[in-house]
C-alpha positions as MATLAB code, in Angstrom:
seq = 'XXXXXXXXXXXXXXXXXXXXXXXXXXXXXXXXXXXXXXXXXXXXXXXXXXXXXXXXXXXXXXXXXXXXXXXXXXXXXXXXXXXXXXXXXXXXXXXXXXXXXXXXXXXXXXXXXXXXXXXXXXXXXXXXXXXXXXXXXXXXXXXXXXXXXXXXXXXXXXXXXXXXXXXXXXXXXXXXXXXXXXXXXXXXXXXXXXXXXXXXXXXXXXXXXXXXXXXXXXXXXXXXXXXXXXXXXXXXXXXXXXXXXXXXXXXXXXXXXXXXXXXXXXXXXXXXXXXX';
ca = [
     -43.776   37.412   48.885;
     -41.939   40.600   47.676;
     -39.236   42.256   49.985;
     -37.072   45.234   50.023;
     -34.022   46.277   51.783;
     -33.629   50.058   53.295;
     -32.742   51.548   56.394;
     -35.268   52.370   59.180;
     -35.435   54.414   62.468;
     -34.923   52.187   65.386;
     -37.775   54.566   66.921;
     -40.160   53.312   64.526;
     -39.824   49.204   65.045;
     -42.116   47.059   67.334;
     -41.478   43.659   69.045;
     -43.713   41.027   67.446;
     -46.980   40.470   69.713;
     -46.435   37.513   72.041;
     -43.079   36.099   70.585;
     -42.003   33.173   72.730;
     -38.347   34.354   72.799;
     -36.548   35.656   75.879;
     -33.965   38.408   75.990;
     -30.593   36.960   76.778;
     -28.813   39.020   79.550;
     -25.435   36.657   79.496;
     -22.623   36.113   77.655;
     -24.554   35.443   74.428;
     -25.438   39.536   74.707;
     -22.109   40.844   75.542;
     -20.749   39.235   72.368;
     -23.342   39.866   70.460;
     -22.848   43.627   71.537;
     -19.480   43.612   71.106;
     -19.553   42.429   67.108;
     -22.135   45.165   66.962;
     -19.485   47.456   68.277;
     -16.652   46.337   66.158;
     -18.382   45.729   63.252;
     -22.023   47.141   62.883;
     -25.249   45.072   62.341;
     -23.499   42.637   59.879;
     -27.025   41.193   58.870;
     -30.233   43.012   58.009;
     -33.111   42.128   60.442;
     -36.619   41.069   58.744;
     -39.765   43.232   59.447;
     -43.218   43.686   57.580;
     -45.357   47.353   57.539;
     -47.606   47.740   60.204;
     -49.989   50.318   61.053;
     -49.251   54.227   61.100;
     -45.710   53.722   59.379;
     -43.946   51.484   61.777;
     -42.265   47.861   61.198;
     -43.132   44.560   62.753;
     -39.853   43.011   63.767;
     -39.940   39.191   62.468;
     -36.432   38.303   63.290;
     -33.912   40.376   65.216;
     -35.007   41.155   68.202;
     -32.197   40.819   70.368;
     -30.296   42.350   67.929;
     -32.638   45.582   67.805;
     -32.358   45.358   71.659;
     -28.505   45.761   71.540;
     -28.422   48.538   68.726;
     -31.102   50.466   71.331;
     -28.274   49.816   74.131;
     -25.552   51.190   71.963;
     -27.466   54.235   70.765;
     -27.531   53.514   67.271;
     -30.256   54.913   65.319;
     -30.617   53.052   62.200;
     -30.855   49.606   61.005;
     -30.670   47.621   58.267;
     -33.726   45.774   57.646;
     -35.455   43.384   54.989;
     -39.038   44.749   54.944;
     -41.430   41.835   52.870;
     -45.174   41.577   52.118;
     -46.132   38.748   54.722;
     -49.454   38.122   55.901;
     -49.982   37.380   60.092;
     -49.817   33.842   59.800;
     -46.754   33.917   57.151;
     -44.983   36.436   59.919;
     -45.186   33.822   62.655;
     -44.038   31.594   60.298;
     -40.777   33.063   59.319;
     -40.320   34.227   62.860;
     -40.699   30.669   64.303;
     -38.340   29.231   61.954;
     -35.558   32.289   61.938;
     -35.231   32.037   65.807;
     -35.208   28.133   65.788;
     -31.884   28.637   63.990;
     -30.557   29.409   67.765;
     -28.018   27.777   69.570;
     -29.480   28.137   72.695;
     -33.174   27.407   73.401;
     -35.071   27.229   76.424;
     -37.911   24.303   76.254;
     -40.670   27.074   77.171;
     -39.273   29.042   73.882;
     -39.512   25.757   71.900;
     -42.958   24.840   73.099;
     -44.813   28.409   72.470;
     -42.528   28.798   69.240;
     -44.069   25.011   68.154;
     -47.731   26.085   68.913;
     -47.306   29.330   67.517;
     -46.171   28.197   64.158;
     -48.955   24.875   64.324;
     -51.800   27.411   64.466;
     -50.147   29.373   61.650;
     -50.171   26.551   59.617;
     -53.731   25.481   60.661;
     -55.214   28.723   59.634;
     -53.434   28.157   56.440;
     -54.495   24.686   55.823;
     -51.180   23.217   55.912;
     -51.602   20.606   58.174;
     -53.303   17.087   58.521;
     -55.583   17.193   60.954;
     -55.726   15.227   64.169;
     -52.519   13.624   62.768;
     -49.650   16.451   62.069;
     -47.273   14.780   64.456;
     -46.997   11.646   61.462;
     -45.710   14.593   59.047;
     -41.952   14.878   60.413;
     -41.179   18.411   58.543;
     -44.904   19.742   59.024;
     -43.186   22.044   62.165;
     -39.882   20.940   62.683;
     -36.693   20.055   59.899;
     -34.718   18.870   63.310;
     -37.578   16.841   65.493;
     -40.331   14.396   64.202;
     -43.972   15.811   64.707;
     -44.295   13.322   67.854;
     -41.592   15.640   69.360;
     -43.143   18.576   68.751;
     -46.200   17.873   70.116;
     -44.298   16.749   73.431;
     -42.789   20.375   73.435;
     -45.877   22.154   72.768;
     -47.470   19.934   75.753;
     -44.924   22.313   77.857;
     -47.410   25.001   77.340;
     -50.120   23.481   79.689;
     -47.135   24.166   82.517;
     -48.025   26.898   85.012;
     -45.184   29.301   84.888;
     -43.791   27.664   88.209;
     -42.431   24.693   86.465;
     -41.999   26.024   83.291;
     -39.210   28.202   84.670;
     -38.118   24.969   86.830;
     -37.930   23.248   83.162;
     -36.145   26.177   81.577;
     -33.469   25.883   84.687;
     -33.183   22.158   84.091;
     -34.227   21.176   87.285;
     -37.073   19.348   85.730;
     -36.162   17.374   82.908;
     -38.337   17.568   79.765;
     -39.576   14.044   79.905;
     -41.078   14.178   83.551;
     -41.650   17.795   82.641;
     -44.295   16.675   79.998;
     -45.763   13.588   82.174;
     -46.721   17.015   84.673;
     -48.296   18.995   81.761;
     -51.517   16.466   82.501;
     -52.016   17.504   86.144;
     -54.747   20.472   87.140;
     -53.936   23.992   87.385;
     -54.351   23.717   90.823;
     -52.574   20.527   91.838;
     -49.663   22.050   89.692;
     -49.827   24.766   91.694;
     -49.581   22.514   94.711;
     -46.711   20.320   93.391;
     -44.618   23.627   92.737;
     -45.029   24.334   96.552;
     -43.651   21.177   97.356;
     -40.853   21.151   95.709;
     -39.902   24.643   96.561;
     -40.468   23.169  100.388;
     -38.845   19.544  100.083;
     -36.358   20.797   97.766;
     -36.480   17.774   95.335;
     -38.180   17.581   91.728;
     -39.500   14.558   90.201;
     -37.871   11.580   88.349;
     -39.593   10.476   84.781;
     -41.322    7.294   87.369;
     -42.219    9.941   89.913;
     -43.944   12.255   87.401;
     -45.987    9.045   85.731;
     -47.019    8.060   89.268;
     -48.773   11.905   89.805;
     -50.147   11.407   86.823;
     -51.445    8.444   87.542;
     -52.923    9.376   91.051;
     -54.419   12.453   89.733;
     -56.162   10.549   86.960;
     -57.864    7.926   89.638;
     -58.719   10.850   91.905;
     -56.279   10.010   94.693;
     -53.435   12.952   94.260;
     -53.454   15.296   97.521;
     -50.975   17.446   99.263;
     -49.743   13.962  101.418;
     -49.446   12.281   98.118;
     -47.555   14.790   96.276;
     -45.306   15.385   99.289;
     -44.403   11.704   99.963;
     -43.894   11.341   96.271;
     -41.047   14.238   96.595;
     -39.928   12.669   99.884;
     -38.388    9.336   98.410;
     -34.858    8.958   97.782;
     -33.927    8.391   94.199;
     -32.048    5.017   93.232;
     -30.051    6.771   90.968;
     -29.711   10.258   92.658;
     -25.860   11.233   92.044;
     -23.834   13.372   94.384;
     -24.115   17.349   93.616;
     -21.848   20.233   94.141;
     -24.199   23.261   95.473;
     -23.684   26.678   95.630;
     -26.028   28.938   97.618;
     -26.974   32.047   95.597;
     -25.975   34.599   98.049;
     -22.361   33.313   98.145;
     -21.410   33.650   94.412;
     -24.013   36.690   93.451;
     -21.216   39.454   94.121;
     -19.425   37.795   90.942;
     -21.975   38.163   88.612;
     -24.379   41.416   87.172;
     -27.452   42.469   89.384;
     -29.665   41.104   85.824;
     -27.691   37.437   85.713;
     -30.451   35.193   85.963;
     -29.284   31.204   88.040;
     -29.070   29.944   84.586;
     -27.273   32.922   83.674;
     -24.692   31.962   86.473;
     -24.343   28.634   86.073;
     -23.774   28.498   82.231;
     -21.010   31.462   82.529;
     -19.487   28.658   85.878;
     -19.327   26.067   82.843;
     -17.932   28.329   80.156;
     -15.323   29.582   83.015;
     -14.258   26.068   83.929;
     -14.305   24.874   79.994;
     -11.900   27.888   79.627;
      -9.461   26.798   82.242;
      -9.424   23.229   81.947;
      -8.141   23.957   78.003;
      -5.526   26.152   79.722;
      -4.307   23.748   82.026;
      -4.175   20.926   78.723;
      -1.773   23.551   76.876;
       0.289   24.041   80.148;
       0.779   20.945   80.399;
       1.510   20.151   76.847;
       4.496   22.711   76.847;
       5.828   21.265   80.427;
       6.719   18.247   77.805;
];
């Protein structure tokens, strides 16, 4: 795989087709735009020639994104010699590097890079979840294939996943229900306000599989209290919007609340360690 390093018109690089990986409109881009600001694009972005003299961006999206903001022109880039499959590769593995991933970028990154590998011939078969580092260095193959199960989520839940208001192991107990009676479920819970517990989501599955899972089912399903439901602190959207930017997605909100409160409970520990 030979590379080279140069400098390329921004004009002149494309976003890799179908890349599972959302633009961040939080805090992770405002300091990411600010180092840009202060010091430049510390580290060359990867791309590989495409057609009619333009580069395939493989990793450094977001950071193109930010450079476009900021009107900068030129970028740094590492072009190399990569076939399709060996691009999807690299940019599965470079953005898996994150510190924050949403489970629907995990699960299309996962079957992006399986495919890769099974045009290559890199995998075993019917059994590539028993190689642990086939896909993953961090998760065993099992894992994966739980992530990748995410996938057979209408959008609906997947976004209901990606807020964490379905947890990933009811999440993939779901991914085994119809189009259509997914479709249904998401309607309930918009209208009963209530997702389902791990037990819940097995007992949909269950239903659905012996031919019994209906509107009445699903509802009463949502309907039942949960044993171990703890108390929540709720904020309706309309009352804390004015604080944030018109693009600050819930999750947006709510991880900026967190970071906020992290903030000011460390300022309230040094206050009171000088009160001593």
């Amino acid at each position: 795989m030979t590379e080279t390093i140069k400098n390329i018109n921004i004009d002149l690089l494309i976003p890799f087709e179908n890349h599972p990986f959302k633009k961040r409109e939080g805090i992770e881009k405002e300091e990411l735009a600010e180092s840009v600001k202060e010091n430049g694009l510390l580290e060359p972005i990867i791309v590989r020639s495409f057609s009619a003299g333009t580069y395939e961006i493989i990793s450094g999206h977001r950071r193109v994104e930010v450079c476009k903001e900021l009107g900068i022109q030129t970028v740094p880039a590492i072009v190399r010699d990569m076939t399709k499959d060996e691009a999807v590769i690299v940019m599965v593995d470079s953005n898996l590097q994150r510190e924050h991933l949403l489970p629907s970028e995990k699960a299309f990154a996962y079957k992006m890079k399986l495919e890769a590998m099974k045009h290559q011939g890199k995998t075993y078969g019917q059994v590539v979840h028993k190689s642990r580092d086939n896909i993953s260095d961090n998760e065993s193959g099992r894992q994966v294939q739980r992530y990748i199960r995410l996938t057979h989520l209408i959008p609906e839940l997947l976004k209901l996943v990606d807020e964490e208001r379905i947890a990933f192991t009811p999440a993939v107990e779901l991914s085994y229900l119809p189009e259509n009676e997914q479709k249904i479920l998401a309607e309930e819970i918009e209208y009963t306000d209530a997702t389902p517990s791990l037990s819940q989501a097995q007992r949909l599955r269950k239903y659905n599989e012996q031919g019994g899972l209906s509107i009445d089912t699903i509802f009463a399903v949502l309907s039942e209290e949960k044993p171990n439901q703890k108390e929540q602190v709720k904020f309706k959207t309309e009352d804390i919007r004015k604080y944030f930017p018109k693009s600050y997605t819930s999750l947006d909100m709510q991880k900026t609340i967190i970071t906020l409160l992290e903030k000011w409970q460390r300022q309230r520990e040094r206050n009171r360690g000088e009160a001593r």
